[in-house]
Structure formats: C-alpha cells, structure tokens
PDB file of C-alpha atoms in Angstrom:
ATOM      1  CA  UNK R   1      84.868-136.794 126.427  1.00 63.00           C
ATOM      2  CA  UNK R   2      82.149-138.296 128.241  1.00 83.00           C
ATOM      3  CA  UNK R   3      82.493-141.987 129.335  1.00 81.00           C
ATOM      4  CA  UNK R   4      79.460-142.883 128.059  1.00 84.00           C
ATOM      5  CA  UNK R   5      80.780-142.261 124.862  1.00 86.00           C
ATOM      6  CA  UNK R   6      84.156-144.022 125.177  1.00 88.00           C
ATOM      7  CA  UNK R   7      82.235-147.146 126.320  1.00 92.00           C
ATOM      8  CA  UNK R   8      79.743-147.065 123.359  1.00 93.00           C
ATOM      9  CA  UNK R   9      82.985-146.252 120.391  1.00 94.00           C
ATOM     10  CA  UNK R  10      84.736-149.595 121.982  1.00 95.00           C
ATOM     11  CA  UNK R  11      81.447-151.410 122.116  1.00 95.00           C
ATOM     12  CA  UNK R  12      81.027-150.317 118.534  1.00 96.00           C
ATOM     13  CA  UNK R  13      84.774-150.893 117.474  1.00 97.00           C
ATOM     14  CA  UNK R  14      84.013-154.223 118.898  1.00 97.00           C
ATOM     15  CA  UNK R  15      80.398-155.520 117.556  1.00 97.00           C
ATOM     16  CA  UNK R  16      81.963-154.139 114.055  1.00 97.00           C
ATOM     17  CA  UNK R  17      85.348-156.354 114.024  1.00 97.00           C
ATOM     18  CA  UNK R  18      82.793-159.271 114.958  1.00 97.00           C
ATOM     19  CA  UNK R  19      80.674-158.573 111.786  1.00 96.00           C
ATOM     20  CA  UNK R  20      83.850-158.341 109.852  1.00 96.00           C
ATOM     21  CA  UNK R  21      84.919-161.772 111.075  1.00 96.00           C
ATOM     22  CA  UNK R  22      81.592-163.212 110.602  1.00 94.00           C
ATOM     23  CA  UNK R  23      81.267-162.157 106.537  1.00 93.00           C
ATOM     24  CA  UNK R  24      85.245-163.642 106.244  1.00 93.00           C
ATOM     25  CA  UNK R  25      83.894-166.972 108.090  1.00 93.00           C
ATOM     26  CA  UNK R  26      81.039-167.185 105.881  1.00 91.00           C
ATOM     27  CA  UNK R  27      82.692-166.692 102.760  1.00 90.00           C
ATOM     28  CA  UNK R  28      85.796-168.692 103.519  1.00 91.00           C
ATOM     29  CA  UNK R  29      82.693-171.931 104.642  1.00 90.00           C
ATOM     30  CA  UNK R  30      80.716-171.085 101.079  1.00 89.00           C
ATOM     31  CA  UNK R  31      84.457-171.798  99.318  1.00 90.00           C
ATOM     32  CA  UNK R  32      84.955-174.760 101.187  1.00 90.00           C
ATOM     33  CA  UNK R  33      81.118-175.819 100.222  1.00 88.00           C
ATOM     34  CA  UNK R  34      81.235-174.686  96.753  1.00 89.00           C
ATOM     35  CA  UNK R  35      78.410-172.433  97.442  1.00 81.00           C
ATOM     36  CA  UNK R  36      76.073-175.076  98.911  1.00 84.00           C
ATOM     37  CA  UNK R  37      75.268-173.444 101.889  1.00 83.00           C
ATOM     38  CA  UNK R  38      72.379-171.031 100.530  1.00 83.00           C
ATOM     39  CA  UNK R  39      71.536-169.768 104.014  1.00 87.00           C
ATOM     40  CA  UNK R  40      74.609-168.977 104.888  1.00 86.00           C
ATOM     41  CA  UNK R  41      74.916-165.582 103.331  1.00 88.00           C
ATOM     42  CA  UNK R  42      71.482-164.890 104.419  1.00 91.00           C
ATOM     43  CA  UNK R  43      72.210-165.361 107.988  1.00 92.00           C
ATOM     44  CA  UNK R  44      75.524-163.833 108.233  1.00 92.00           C
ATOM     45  CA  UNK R  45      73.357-160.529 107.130  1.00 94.00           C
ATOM     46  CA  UNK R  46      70.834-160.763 109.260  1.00 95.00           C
ATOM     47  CA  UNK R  47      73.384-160.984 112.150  1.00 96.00           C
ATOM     48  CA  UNK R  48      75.222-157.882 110.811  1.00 96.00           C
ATOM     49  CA  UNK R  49      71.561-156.099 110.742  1.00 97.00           C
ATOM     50  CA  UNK R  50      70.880-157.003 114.406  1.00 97.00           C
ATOM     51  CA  UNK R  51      74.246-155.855 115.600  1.00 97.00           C
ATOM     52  CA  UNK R  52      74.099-152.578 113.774  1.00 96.00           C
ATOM     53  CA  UNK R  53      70.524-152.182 115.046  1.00 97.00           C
ATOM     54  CA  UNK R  54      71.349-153.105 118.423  1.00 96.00           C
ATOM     55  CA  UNK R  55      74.442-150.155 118.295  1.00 96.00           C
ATOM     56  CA  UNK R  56      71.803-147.544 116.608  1.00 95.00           C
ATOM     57  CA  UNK R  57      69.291-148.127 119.698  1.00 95.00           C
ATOM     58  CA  UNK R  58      72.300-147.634 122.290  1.00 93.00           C
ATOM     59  CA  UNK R  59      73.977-145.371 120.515  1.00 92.00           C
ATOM     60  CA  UNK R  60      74.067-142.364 123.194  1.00 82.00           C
ATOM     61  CA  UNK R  61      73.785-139.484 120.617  1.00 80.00           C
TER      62      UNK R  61
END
C-alpha cells in the first residue's frame, strides 16, 4: 500500500473522530442550554463541511 495512502486513511480516521466529538459537544452544550444556543448547531456543521472538504481536496485518489 502506498504511504501516501496510509497517511491520508489516519488523517481521515482522525479529522472524522474530531467531527464526531464536535456534534456530541454540541449537543451535550444545547442540553445544558435548553436549546438556547441557536448557532451552535449551525457551526458545528459548518466545521464538519470544512473538514470533509478539506479531506476530499487531499484525498490522494
């Protein structure tokens, strides 16, 4: 297998356990704000989106 690849399926194992802990962290603060944080939700996307577009524009396939 070629390294390149290795490299990029940790980096990707990675950047997706961070998105996972980011949507549990943002639904565990809208519990503990009964829902008054209306960004939040918003934002936690729009990180996922970045990281998944960041992976797709690395990604050496």
């Amino acid at each position: 297998m070629d390294k390149n690849k290795v490299e990029f399926e940790a980096l990707e194992r990675a950047c997706h356990e961070v998105i996972s802990k980011i949507l549990l962290t943002c639904e565990s603060e809208l519990c503990k704000h009964c829902d008054e944080i209306k960004a939040l939700p918003s934002a936690a996307m729009a990180v996922r989106e970045s990281i998944l577009t960041f992976l797709a524009l690395i990604n050496p396939e």
